[in-house]
């Protein structure tokens, strides 16, 4: 197997983790704020997102961005076929879009760290975060699908099977 195959496989794993984390936040964690209230949820977020999350989430996001960019550049310079390059370019666009959405989401979550337990303020910040996170999760899922597509394409290119 070639280097690009292993880079794409690693990208699939890393982006699968990100997509899974985002799915969990969108479908499990964020809806909880409506059941327990925004003050309790903000307290949870302070411990979760501003606890280990303050390191884990940016680290995996930056790693994913660098990995997909490096994979795409490597594939380009190694003259991979268009069937491999097209999904890698889609993955790059998805990763950049997800990063831009993070730039919209993160300040809302980070603003909770020292905010007073004012229900209206917290609700507005959490609602804004949820909106940006929904966009981000959609782009992360798109990126994951594009990378799986690239993995299939590189597997077929390496084995000589036509798409």
Coordinates of N, CA and C in Angstrom, one line a residue:
X1 N 0.9 -1.2 0.0 CA 0.0 0.0 0.0 C 0.9 1.2 0.0
X2 N 0.4 2.3 -0.6 CA 1.2 3.5 -0.6 C 0.9 4.5 0.5
X3 N 1.8 5.5 0.6 CA 1.7 6.5 1.7 C 0.4 7.2 1.7
X4 N -0.1 7.6 0.5 CA -1.4 8.3 0.4 C -2.6 7.4 1.0
X5 N -2.5 6.2 0.7 CA -3.6 5.3 1.3 C -3.6 5.4 2.8
X6 N -2.4 5.3 3.4 CA -2.3 5.3 4.9 C -2.7 6.7 5.5
X7 N -2.3 7.8 4.7 CA -2.7 9.1 5.2 C -4.3 9.3 5.1
X8 N -4.8 8.7 4.0 CA -6.3 8.8 3.9 C -7.0 8.0 5.0
X9 N -6.5 6.8 5.2 CA -7.0 6.0 6.3 C -6.9 6.6 7.7
X10 N -5.8 7.3 7.9 CA -5.7 8.0 9.2 C -6.6 9.2 9.3
X11 N -6.8 9.9 8.1 CA -7.8 11.0 8.1 C -9.2 10.5 8.3
X12 N -9.5 9.4 7.8 CA -10.9 8.8 8.0 C -11.1 8.5 9.5
X13 N -10.1 8.0 10.1 CA -10.2 7.7 11.6 C -10.4 9.0 12.4
X14 N -9.5 9.9 12.1 CA -9.5 11.2 12.9 C -10.9 11.9 12.7
X15 N -11.3 12.0 11.4 CA -12.5 12.7 11.1 C -13.7 11.9 11.5
X16 N -13.6 10.6 11.6 CA -14.7 9.8 12.2 C -14.9 10.1 13.7
X17 N -13.8 10.3 14.4 CA -13.8 10.7 15.8 C -14.5 12.0 15.9
X18 N -14.1 13.0 15.1 CA -14.6 14.4 15.2 C -16.1 14.3 14.9
X19 N -16.5 13.6 13.8 CA -17.9 13.5 13.5 C -18.7 12.9 14.6
X20 N -18.2 11.9 15.2 CA -18.8 11.2 16.3 C -19.0 12.1 17.5
X21 N -17.9 12.8 17.8 CA -18.0 13.8 18.9 C -19.1 14.8 18.7
X22 N -19.1 15.3 17.5 CA -20.1 16.4 17.1 C -21.5 15.8 17.1
X23 N -21.7 14.6 16.7 CA -23.0 13.9 16.7 C -23.5 13.8 18.2
X24 N -22.6 13.4 19.1 CA -22.9 13.3 20.5 C -23.3 14.6 21.1
X25 N -22.6 15.7 20.8 CA -22.9 17.0 21.3 C -24.3 17.5 20.7
X26 N -24.5 17.3 19.4 CA -25.7 17.8 18.8 C -27.0 17.0 19.3
X27 N -26.8 15.7 19.5 CA -28.0 14.9 19.7 C -28.2 14.4 21.2
X28 N -27.1 14.5 22.0 CA -27.2 14.1 23.4 C -27.0 15.3 24.3
X29 N -25.9 15.9 24.2 CA -25.5 17.0 25.2 C -26.4 18.2 25.0
X30 N -26.4 18.8 23.8 CA -27.1 20.1 23.7 C -28.6 20.0 24.0
X31 N -29.3 18.9 23.6 CA -30.7 18.8 24.0 C -31.0 18.7 25.5
X32 N -29.9 18.3 26.3 CA -30.1 18.2 27.7 C -30.3 19.6 28.3
X33 N -29.9 20.7 27.7 CA -30.1 22.0 28.3 C -31.6 22.3 28.4
X34 N -32.4 21.7 27.6 CA -33.8 22.0 27.6 C -34.5 21.2 28.8
X35 N -33.8 20.1 29.2 CA -34.4 19.3 30.3 C -33.9 19.7 31.7
X36 N -32.6 20.1 31.8 CA -32.1 20.5 33.1 C -32.0 22.0 33.3
X37 N -32.2 22.7 32.2 CA -32.1 24.2 32.3 C -30.8 24.7 32.0
X38 N -30.7 26.0 31.5 CA -29.5 26.5 31.0 C -28.4 26.8 32.1
X39 N -28.8 27.1 33.3 CA -27.8 27.3 34.3 C -27.1 26.0 34.7
X40 N -27.9 24.9 34.8 CA -27.2 23.6 35.1 C -26.4 23.2 33.9
X41 N -26.9 23.4 32.7 CA -26.1 23.0 31.5 C -24.8 23.8 31.4
X42 N -24.9 25.1 31.7 CA -23.7 26.0 31.7 C -22.7 25.5 32.7
X43 N -23.1 25.1 33.9 CA -22.2 24.5 34.9 C -21.6 23.3 34.4
X44 N -22.4 22.4 33.7 CA -21.8 21.2 33.1 C -20.8 21.6 32.0
X45 N -21.1 22.5 31.2 CA -20.2 22.9 30.1 C -18.9 23.5 30.6
X46 N -19.0 24.2 31.7 CA -17.8 24.8 32.3 C -16.8 23.6 32.7
X47 N -17.4 22.6 33.3 CA -16.6 21.4 33.7 C -16.1 20.6 32.5
X48 N -17.0 20.4 31.5 CA -16.7 19.6 30.4 C -15.9 20.3 29.3
X49 N -16.5 21.3 28.7 CA -15.9 22.0 27.5 C -14.7 22.9 27.9
X50 N -14.7 23.4 29.2 CA -13.6 24.2 29.6 C -12.7 23.4 30.6
X51 N -13.0 22.1 30.7 CA -12.1 21.2 31.5 C -11.2 20.5 30.5
X52 N -11.3 19.2 30.3 CA -10.5 18.5 29.3 C -10.8 19.0 27.9
X53 N -12.1 19.4 27.7 CA -12.4 19.8 26.3 C -11.6 21.0 25.8
X54 N -11.1 21.8 26.7 CA -10.4 23.0 26.2 C -9.1 22.6 25.5
X55 N -8.6 21.3 25.8 CA -7.4 20.8 25.2 C -7.7 19.8 24.1
X56 N -8.6 18.9 24.4 CA -9.0 17.8 23.5 C -9.6 18.3 22.2
X57 N -10.6 19.1 22.3 CA -11.3 19.6 21.1 C -10.4 20.3 20.1
X58 N -9.7 21.4 20.6 CA -8.8 22.1 19.6 C -7.7 21.2 19.1
X59 N -7.2 20.3 19.9 CA -6.1 19.4 19.5 C -6.5 18.5 18.3
X60 N -7.7 17.9 18.5 CA -8.1 17.0 17.4 C -8.6 17.8 16.2
X61 N -9.2 19.0 16.4 CA -9.6 19.8 15.3 C -8.4 20.3 14.4
X62 N -7.3 20.7 15.1 CA -6.1 21.2 14.4 C -5.4 20.0 13.7
X63 N -5.3 18.8 14.4 CA -4.7 17.6 13.8 C -5.5 17.2 12.6
X64 N -6.8 17.3 12.6 CA -7.6 16.9 11.5 C -7.4 17.8 10.3
X65 N -7.3 19.1 10.6 CA -7.1 20.1 9.5 C -5.7 19.9 8.9
X66 N -4.7 19.7 9.7 CA -3.3 19.5 9.2 C -3.2 18.2 8.4
X67 N -3.9 17.2 8.9 CA -3.9 15.8 8.3 C -4.5 15.8 7.0
X68 N -5.7 16.4 6.8 CA -6.4 16.4 5.6 C -5.7 17.3 4.6
X69 N -5.1 18.4 5.0 CA -4.3 19.3 4.1 C -3.1 18.6 3.7
X70 N -2.4 17.9 4.6 CA -1.1 17.2 4.2 C -1.4 16.0 3.3
X71 N -2.5 15.4 3.6 CA -2.9 14.2 2.7 C -3.2 14.7 1.3
X72 N -3.9 15.8 1.2 CA -4.3 16.3 -0.1 C -3.0 16.8 -0.9
X73 N -2.2 17.5 -0.2 CA -0.9 18.0 -0.8 C -0.1 16.8 -1.3
X74 N 0.1 15.8 -0.4 CA 0.8 14.6 -0.8 C 0.2 13.9 -2.0
X75 N -1.1 13.8 -2.0 CA -1.7 13.1 -3.1 C -1.5 13.9 -4.4
X76 N -1.6 15.2 -4.3 CA -1.3 16.0 -5.5 C 0.1 15.9 -6.0
X77 N 1.1 15.9 -5.2 CA 2.5 15.8 -5.6 C 2.9 14.4 -6.0
X78 N 2.1 13.4 -5.6 CA 2.3 12.1 -6.0 C 1.5 11.7 -7.2
X79 N 0.8 12.7 -7.8 CA 0.1 12.5 -9.0 C -1.0 11.5 -8.9
X80 N -1.8 11.5 -7.8 CA -2.9 10.6 -7.6 C -4.0 10.9 -8.7
X81 N -4.7 9.9 -9.1 CA -5.7 10.1 -10.1 C -6.9 11.1 -9.6
X82 N -7.6 11.7 -10.6 CA -8.7 12.6 -10.3 C -9.7 11.9 -9.4
X83 N -9.9 10.6 -9.5 CA -10.9 9.9 -8.7 C -10.5 9.9 -7.2
X84 N -9.2 10.1 -6.9 CA -8.8 10.3 -5.5 C -8.7 11.8 -5.1
X85 N -8.3 12.6 -6.0 CA -8.1 14.0 -5.7 C -9.5 14.7 -5.5
X86 N -10.5 14.4 -6.2 CA -11.8 15.0 -6.1 C -12.4 14.9 -4.7
X87 N -12.4 13.7 -4.1 CA -13.0 13.6 -2.7 C -12.0 14.3 -1.7
X88 N -10.7 14.3 -2.0 CA -9.8 14.9 -1.0 C -10.0 16.4 -1.0
X89 N -10.3 17.0 -2.2 CA -10.6 18.4 -2.3 C -11.9 18.8 -1.6
X90 N -12.9 17.9 -1.7 CA -14.2 18.1 -1.0 C -13.9 18.0 0.5
X91 N -13.1 17.1 0.9 CA -12.7 17.0 2.3 C -12.0 18.2 2.8
X92 N -11.1 18.8 2.0 CA -10.5 20.1 2.4 C -11.5 21.2 2.6
X93 N -12.4 21.3 1.6 CA -13.4 22.4 1.7 C -14.2 22.1 3.0
X94 N -14.6 20.9 3.2 CA -15.4 20.6 4.4 C -14.7 20.9 5.7
X95 N -13.4 20.6 5.7 CA -12.6 20.9 6.9 C -12.4 22.4 7.2
X96 N -12.2 23.1 6.1 CA -12.1 24.6 6.2 C -13.4 25.2 6.7
X97 N -14.5 24.7 6.1 CA -15.9 25.2 6.5 C -16.1 24.8 8.0
X98 N -15.8 23.6 8.4 CA -16.0 23.2 9.8 C -15.1 24.1 10.7
X99 N -13.9 24.4 10.3 CA -13.1 25.3 11.1 C -13.6 26.7 11.2
X100 N -14.2 27.2 10.1 CA -14.8 28.5 10.2 C -16.1 28.5 11.1
X101 N -16.8 27.4 11.1 CA -18.0 27.3 12.0 C -17.5 27.2 13.4
X102 N -16.4 26.5 13.7 CA -15.8 26.5 15.0 C -15.5 27.9 15.5
X103 N -15.0 28.7 14.6 CA -14.7 30.1 14.9 C -16.0 30.9 15.4
X104 N -17.1 30.4 14.8 CA -18.4 31.0 15.3 C -18.9 30.4 16.6
X105 N -18.7 29.1 16.7 CA -19.2 28.4 17.9 C -18.4 28.6 19.2
X106 N -17.1 28.5 19.0 CA -16.2 28.5 20.2 C -16.4 29.8 21.1
X107 N -16.4 31.0 20.5 CA -16.5 32.1 21.4 C -17.8 32.1 22.3
X108 N -18.9 31.5 21.7 CA -20.1 31.4 22.5 C -19.9 30.5 23.7
X109 N -19.3 29.4 23.5 CA -19.1 28.4 24.6 C -18.1 29.0 25.6
X110 N -17.0 29.6 25.1 CA -16.0 30.1 25.9 C -16.5 31.3 26.8
X111 N -17.5 32.0 26.3 CA -18.0 33.1 27.0 C -18.7 32.7 28.3
X112 N -19.0 31.4 28.4 CA -19.7 30.9 29.6 C -18.8 30.7 30.8
X113 N -17.5 30.6 30.5 CA -16.5 30.3 31.6 C -16.6 31.2 32.8
X114 N -16.7 32.5 32.6 CA -16.8 33.4 33.7 C -18.1 34.2 33.8
X115 N -19.1 33.8 33.0 CA -20.4 34.5 32.9 C -21.2 34.2 34.2
X116 N -21.9 35.2 34.6 CA -22.9 35.0 35.7 C -24.0 34.0 35.3
X117 N -24.6 33.4 36.3 CA -25.7 32.5 36.0 C -27.0 33.2 35.7
X118 N -26.9 34.0 34.7 CA -28.1 34.8 34.2 C -28.7 33.9 33.1
X119 N -29.9 33.5 33.3 CA -30.6 32.5 32.5 C -30.7 33.0 31.0
X120 N -31.1 34.3 30.9 CA -31.3 34.8 29.5 C -30.0 34.9 28.8
X121 N -29.0 35.4 29.4 CA -27.7 35.5 28.8 C -27.1 34.1 28.4
X122 N -27.2 33.2 29.3 CA -26.7 31.8 29.1 C -27.5 31.2 27.9
X123 N -28.8 31.4 27.9 CA -29.6 30.8 26.9 C -29.3 31.4 25.5
X124 N -29.0 32.7 25.4 CA -28.6 33.2 24.1 C -27.3 32.7 23.7
X125 N -26.3 32.6 24.6 CA -25.0 32.0 24.2 C -25.1 30.6 23.8
X126 N -25.9 29.8 24.5 CA -26.0 28.4 24.2 C -26.8 28.2 22.9
X127 N -27.8 29.0 22.7 CA -28.5 28.9 21.4 C -27.6 29.3 20.2
X128 N -26.8 30.3 20.4 CA -25.9 30.7 19.3 C -24.9 29.5 19.1
X129 N -24.4 29.0 20.2 CA -23.4 27.8 20.1 C -24.1 26.7 19.3
X130 N -25.3 26.4 19.7 CA -26.0 25.2 19.1 C -26.2 25.5 17.6
X131 N -26.5 26.7 17.2 CA -26.7 27.0 15.7 C -25.4 26.8 15.0
X132 N -24.3 27.3 15.5 CA -23.0 27.2 14.8 C -22.5 25.7 14.9
X133 N -22.8 25.0 16.0 CA -22.4 23.6 16.1 C -23.2 22.8 15.1
X134 N -24.4 23.1 14.8 CA -25.2 22.3 13.8 C -24.5 22.4 12.4
X135 N -24.1 23.6 12.1 CA -23.4 23.8 10.8 C -22.1 23.0 10.8
X136 N -21.4 23.2 11.9 CA -20.1 22.5 12.0 C -20.2 21.0 11.9
X137 N -21.2 20.5 12.6 CA -21.4 19.0 12.6 C -21.8 18.5 11.1
X138 N -22.5 19.3 10.4 CA -22.9 19.0 9.0 C -21.6 18.9 8.2
X139 N -20.8 19.9 8.3 CA -19.5 19.9 7.5 C -18.6 18.8 8.0
X140 N -18.6 18.5 9.2 CA -17.7 17.4 9.7 C -18.2 16.0 9.1
X141 N -19.5 15.9 9.1 CA -20.1 14.6 8.5 C -19.7 14.6 7.0
X142 N -19.9 15.7 6.3 CA -19.6 15.8 4.8 C -18.1 15.4 4.6
X143 N -17.2 16.0 5.5 CA -15.8 15.7 5.3 C -15.5 14.2 5.6
X144 N -16.2 13.6 6.6 CA -16.0 12.2 6.8 C -16.4 11.3 5.6
X145 N -17.6 11.7 5.1 CA -18.1 10.9 3.9 C -17.1 11.1 2.7
X146 N -16.6 12.3 2.5 CA -15.7 12.6 1.4 C -14.4 11.7 1.6
X147 N -13.9 11.6 2.8 CA -12.7 10.9 3.1 C -12.9 9.4 2.9
X148 N -14.1 8.9 3.3 CA -14.4 7.5 3.0 C -14.4 7.2 1.5
X149 N -15.0 8.2 0.8 CA -15.0 8.1 -0.7 C -13.6 8.1 -1.2
X150 N -12.7 8.9 -0.7 CA -11.3 8.9 -1.1 C -10.6 7.6 -0.8
X151 N -11.0 7.0 0.4 CA -10.4 5.8 0.8 C -10.8 4.6 -0.2
X152 N -12.1 4.6 -0.6 CA -12.5 3.7 -1.6 C -11.8 3.9 -2.9
X153 N -11.7 5.2 -3.3 CA -11.0 5.5 -4.6 C -9.6 5.1 -4.6
X154 N -8.8 5.4 -3.5 CA -7.4 5.0 -3.5 C -7.2 3.5 -3.4
X155 N -8.1 2.8 -2.7 CA -8.1 1.4 -2.6 C -8.3 0.8 -4.0
X156 N -9.2 1.3 -4.8 CA -9.4 0.8 -6.1 C -8.3 1.2 -7.1
X157 N -7.7 2.4 -6.9 CA -6.6 2.8 -7.7 C -5.3 1.9 -7.4
X158 N -5.1 1.6 -6.2 CA -3.9 0.8 -5.8 C -4.1 -0.6 -6.3
X159 N -5.4 -1.2 -6.2 CA -5.6 -2.5 -6.6 C -5.8 -2.7 -8.2
X160 N -5.9 -1.5 -8.8 CA -6.1 -1.5 -10.3 C -7.6 -1.7 -10.7
X161 N -8.5 -1.7 -9.8 CA -9.9 -1.8 -10.1 C -10.5 -0.4 -10.5
X162 N -11.1 -0.3 -11.7 CA -11.7 0.9 -12.1 C -12.9 1.3 -11.3
X163 N -13.1 2.6 -11.2 CA -14.3 3.0 -10.4 C -15.6 2.9 -11.2

